[in-house]
Short mmCIF file of C-alpha atoms in Angstrom, two decimals:
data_model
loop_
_atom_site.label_atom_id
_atom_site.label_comp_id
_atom_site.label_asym_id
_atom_site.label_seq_id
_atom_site.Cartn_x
_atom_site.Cartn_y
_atom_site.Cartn_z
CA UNK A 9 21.16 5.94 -1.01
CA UNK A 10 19.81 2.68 -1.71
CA UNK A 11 17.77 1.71 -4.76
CA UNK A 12 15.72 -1.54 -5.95
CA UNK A 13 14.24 -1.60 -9.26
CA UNK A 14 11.80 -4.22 -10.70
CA UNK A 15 11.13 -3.43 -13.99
CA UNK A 16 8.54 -5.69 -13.87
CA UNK A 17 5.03 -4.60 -12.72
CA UNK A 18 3.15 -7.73 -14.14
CA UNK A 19 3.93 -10.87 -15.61
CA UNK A 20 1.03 -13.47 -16.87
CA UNK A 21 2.59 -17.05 -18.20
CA UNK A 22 0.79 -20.23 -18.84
CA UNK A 23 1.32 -23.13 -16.26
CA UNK A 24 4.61 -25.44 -16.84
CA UNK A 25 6.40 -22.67 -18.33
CA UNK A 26 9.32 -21.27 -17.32
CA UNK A 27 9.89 -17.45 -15.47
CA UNK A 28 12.32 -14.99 -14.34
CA UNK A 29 11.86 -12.21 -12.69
CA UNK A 30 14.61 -9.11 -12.37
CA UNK A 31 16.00 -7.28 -10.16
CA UNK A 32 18.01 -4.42 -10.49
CA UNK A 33 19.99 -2.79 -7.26
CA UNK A 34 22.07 0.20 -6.78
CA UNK A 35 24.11 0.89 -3.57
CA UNK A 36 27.65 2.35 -2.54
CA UNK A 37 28.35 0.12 0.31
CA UNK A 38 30.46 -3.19 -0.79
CA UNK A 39 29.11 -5.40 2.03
CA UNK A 40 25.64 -5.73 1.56
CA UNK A 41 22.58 -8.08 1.43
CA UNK A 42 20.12 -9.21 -1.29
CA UNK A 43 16.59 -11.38 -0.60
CA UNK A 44 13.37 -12.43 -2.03
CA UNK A 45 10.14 -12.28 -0.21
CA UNK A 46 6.77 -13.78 -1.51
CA UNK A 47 3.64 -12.26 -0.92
CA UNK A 48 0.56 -14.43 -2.06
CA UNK A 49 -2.90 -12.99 -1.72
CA UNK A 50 -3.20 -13.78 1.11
CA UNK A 51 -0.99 -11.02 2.36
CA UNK A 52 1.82 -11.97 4.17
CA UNK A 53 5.31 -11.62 3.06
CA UNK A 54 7.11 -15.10 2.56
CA UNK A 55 11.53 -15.13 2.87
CA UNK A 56 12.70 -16.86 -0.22
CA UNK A 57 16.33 -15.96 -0.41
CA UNK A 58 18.93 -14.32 1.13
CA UNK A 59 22.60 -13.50 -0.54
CA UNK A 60 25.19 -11.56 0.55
CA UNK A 61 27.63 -9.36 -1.60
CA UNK A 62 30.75 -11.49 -1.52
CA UNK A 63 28.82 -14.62 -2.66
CA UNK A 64 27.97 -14.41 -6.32
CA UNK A 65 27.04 -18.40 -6.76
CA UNK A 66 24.21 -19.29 -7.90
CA UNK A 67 21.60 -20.88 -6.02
CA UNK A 68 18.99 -23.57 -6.71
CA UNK A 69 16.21 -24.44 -4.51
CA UNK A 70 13.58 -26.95 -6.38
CA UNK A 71 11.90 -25.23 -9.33
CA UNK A 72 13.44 -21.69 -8.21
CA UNK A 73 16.96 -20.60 -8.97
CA UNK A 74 18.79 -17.21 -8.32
CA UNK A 75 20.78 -15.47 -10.38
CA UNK A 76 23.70 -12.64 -8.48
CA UNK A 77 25.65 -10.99 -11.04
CA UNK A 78 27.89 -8.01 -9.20
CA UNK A 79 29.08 -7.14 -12.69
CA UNK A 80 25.52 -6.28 -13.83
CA UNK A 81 23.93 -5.62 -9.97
CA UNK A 82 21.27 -7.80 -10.49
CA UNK A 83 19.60 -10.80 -8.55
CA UNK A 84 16.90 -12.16 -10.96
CA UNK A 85 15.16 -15.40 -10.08
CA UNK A 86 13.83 -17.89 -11.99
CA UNK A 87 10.79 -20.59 -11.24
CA UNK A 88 10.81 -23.44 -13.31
CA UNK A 89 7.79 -24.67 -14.70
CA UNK A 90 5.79 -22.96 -13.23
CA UNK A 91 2.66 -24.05 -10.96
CA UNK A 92 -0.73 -22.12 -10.34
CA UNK A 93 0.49 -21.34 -6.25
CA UNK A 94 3.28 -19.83 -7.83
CA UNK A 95 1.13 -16.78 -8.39
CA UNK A 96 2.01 -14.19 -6.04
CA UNK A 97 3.51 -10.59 -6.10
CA UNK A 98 7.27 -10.87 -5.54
CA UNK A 99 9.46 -8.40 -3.86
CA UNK A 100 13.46 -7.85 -4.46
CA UNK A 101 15.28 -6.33 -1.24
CA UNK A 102 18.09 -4.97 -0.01
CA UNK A 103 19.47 -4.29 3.48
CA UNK A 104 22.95 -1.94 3.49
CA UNK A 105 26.04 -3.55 6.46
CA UNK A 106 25.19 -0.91 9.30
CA UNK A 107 22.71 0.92 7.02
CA UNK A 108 20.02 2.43 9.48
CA UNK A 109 16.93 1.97 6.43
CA UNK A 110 15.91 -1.52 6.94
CA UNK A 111 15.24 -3.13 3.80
CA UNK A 112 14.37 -1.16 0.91
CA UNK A 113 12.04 -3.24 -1.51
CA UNK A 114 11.75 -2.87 -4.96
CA UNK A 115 8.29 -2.21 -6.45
CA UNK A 116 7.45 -5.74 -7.03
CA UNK A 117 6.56 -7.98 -9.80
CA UNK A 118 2.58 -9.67 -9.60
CA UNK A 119 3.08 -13.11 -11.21
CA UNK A 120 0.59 -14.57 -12.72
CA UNK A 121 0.28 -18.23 -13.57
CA UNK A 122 -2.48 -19.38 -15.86
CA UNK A 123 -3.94 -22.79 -15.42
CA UNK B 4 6.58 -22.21 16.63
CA UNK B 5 4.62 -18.20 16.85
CA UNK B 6 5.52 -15.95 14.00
CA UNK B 7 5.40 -12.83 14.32
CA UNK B 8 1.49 -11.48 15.20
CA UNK B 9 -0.11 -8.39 14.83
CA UNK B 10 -3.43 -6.57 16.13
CA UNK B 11 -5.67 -5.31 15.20
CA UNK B 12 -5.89 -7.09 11.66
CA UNK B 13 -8.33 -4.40 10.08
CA UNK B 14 -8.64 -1.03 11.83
CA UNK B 15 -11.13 1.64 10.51
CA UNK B 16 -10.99 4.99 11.91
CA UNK B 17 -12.34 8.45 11.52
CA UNK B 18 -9.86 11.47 10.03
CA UNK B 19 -8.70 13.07 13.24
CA UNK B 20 -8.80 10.25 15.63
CA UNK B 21 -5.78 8.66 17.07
CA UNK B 22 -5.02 4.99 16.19
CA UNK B 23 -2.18 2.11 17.85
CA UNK B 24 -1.01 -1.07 16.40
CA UNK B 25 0.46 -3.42 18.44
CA UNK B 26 2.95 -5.97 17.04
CA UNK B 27 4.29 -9.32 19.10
CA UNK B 28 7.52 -10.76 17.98
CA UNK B 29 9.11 -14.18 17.11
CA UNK B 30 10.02 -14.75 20.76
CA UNK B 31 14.32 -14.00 21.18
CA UNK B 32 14.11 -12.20 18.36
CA UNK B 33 15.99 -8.76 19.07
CA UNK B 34 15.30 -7.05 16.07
CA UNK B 35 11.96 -5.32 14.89
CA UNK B 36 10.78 -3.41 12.08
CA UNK B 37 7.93 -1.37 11.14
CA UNK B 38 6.97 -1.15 7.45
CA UNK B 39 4.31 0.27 5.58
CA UNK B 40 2.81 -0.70 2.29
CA UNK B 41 0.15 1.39 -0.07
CA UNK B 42 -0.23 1.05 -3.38
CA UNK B 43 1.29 4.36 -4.37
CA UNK B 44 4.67 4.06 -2.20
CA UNK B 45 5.28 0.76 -2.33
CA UNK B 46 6.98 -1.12 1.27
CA UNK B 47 8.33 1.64 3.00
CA UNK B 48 10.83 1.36 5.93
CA UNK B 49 9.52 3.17 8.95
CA UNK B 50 11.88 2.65 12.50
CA UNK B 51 13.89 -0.45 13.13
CA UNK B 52 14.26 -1.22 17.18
CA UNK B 53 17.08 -3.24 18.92
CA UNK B 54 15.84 -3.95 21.73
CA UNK B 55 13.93 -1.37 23.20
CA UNK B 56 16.08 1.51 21.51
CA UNK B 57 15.05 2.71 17.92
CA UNK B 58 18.87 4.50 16.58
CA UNK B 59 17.16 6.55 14.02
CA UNK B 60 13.73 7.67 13.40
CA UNK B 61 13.80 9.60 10.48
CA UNK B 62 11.95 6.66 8.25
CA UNK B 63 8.80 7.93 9.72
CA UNK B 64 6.28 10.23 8.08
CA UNK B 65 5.91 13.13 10.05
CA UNK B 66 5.61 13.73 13.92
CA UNK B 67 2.28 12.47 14.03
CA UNK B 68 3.51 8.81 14.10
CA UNK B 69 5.61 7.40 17.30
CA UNK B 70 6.47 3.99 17.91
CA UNK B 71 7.99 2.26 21.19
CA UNK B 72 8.62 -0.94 22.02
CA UNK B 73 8.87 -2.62 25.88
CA UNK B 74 10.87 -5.40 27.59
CA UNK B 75 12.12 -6.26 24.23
CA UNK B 76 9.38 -7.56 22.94
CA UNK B 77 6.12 -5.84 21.94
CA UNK B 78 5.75 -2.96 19.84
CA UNK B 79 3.02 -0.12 18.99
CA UNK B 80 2.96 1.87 16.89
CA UNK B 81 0.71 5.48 17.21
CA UNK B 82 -0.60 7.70 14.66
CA UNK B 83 -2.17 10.64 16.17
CA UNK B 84 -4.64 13.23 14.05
CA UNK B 85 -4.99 10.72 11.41
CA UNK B 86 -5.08 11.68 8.26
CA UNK B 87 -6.57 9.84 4.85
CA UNK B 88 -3.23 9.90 3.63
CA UNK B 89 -1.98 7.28 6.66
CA UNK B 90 -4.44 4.53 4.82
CA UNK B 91 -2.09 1.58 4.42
CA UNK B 92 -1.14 -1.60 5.68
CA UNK B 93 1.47 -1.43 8.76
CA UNK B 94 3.71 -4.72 8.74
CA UNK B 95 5.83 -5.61 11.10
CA UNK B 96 8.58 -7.49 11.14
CA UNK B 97 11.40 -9.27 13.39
CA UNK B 98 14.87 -10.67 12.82
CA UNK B 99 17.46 -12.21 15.35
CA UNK B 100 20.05 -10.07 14.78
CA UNK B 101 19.44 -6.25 13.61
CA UNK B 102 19.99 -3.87 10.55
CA UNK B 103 22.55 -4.62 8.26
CA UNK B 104 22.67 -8.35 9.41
CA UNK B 105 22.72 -11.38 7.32
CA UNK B 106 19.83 -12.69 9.13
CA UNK B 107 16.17 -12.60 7.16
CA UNK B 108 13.21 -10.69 8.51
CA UNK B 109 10.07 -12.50 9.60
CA UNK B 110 6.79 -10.62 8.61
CA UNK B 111 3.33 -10.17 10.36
CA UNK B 112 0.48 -10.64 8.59
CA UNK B 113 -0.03 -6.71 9.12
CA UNK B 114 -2.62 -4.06 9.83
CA UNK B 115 -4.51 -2.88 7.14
CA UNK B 116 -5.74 0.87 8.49
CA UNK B 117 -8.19 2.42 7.11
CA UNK B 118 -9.15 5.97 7.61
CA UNK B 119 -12.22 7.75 6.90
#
């Protein structure tokens, strides 16, 4: 079966500096699908990222950036300096090709950005 | 355009009593999930529905909980006898395409049930 760890369970930073946040998968399938959600206080979970197992490039959306290493199974993502709204709890998921478990989330990391 | 919307947002009920959530999806979206999330077990994966067919409904808890879901759109979800234990928030979610696909899940803003 599926597994997501997020070592994580809190991380407090000052504004303006830099994050990552890891992610740590385990599965037997070899097609497969990794993604980000944010969930700020106010609840509802927010899609970041999706990446699929046969793309291990890098991505770089503004001040975040993923990081897919197959060799390692991780997907960590980094936010560069960091802003106050970037304070949220962050999930890691993944979904199995034809799995029948939806996504299976990780525990998540609360980020916490200090002013 | 709509996301995904969910009622009732807050839900208190008495041990015993039977409770239904109702979830609308992103309109064309095929694909729905039901999720749960407590602070002890984390997001949980309940019953995924294409369509109005659910494959496999062994994600949920015990037989107390049923879900169905009509025309290919709306979904409840049931809990009957309610227990203390079934205290969580229920989020639901939608995707175009279903499990296993490439395409990202769009989130309610959930149901946070209480129960007494």
């Amino acid at each position: 079966a599926q597994k997501v760890t997020q070592a994580q369970t809190e991380i407090s930073v000052v504004e303006k500096e830099d994050v990552t946040l890891d992610c740590v998968y385990e599965t037997r399938d070899t097609t497969y699908y990794l993604f980000w959600y944010k969930q700020p206080p106010s609840g509802e979970l927010v899609f970041l990222i999706r990446r699929n197992s046969f793309d291990e490039q890098n991505e770089i959306s503004g001040r975040y950036s993923w990081n897919f290493q197959k060799s390692t199974s991780s997907f960590n993502f980094t936010i560069t300096a960091s802003q106050v709204v970037d304070s949220a709890v962050y999930f890691c998921a993944l979904s199995e090709e034809g799995g029948a478990d939806g996504l299976t989330f990780g525990k998540g990391t609360h980020l916490i950005i200090q002013p | 355009g709509a996301g995904v919307s969910q009622s009732p947002s807050n839900k208190v009920t008495e041990k015993g009593k039977d409770v239904e959530l109702r979830c609308d999806p992103i309109s064309g979206h095929t694909a729905l999930y039901w999720y749960r999330q407590s602070l002890g077990q984390g997001l949980e994966f309940l019953i995924y529905f294409q369509g109005n067919s659910a494959p496999d409904k062994s994600g949920l808890p015990s037989d107390r909980f049923s879900a169905e879901r009509t025309g290919g759109s709306v979904s409840t979800l049931t809990i009957q006898r309610t227990q203390q234990e079934d205290s969580a928030v229920y989020l639901c979610a939608s995707s175009l395409e279903g499990l296993g696909s490439y395409n990202e899940q769009f989130f309610g803003p959930g149901t946070r049930l209480t129960v007494l």
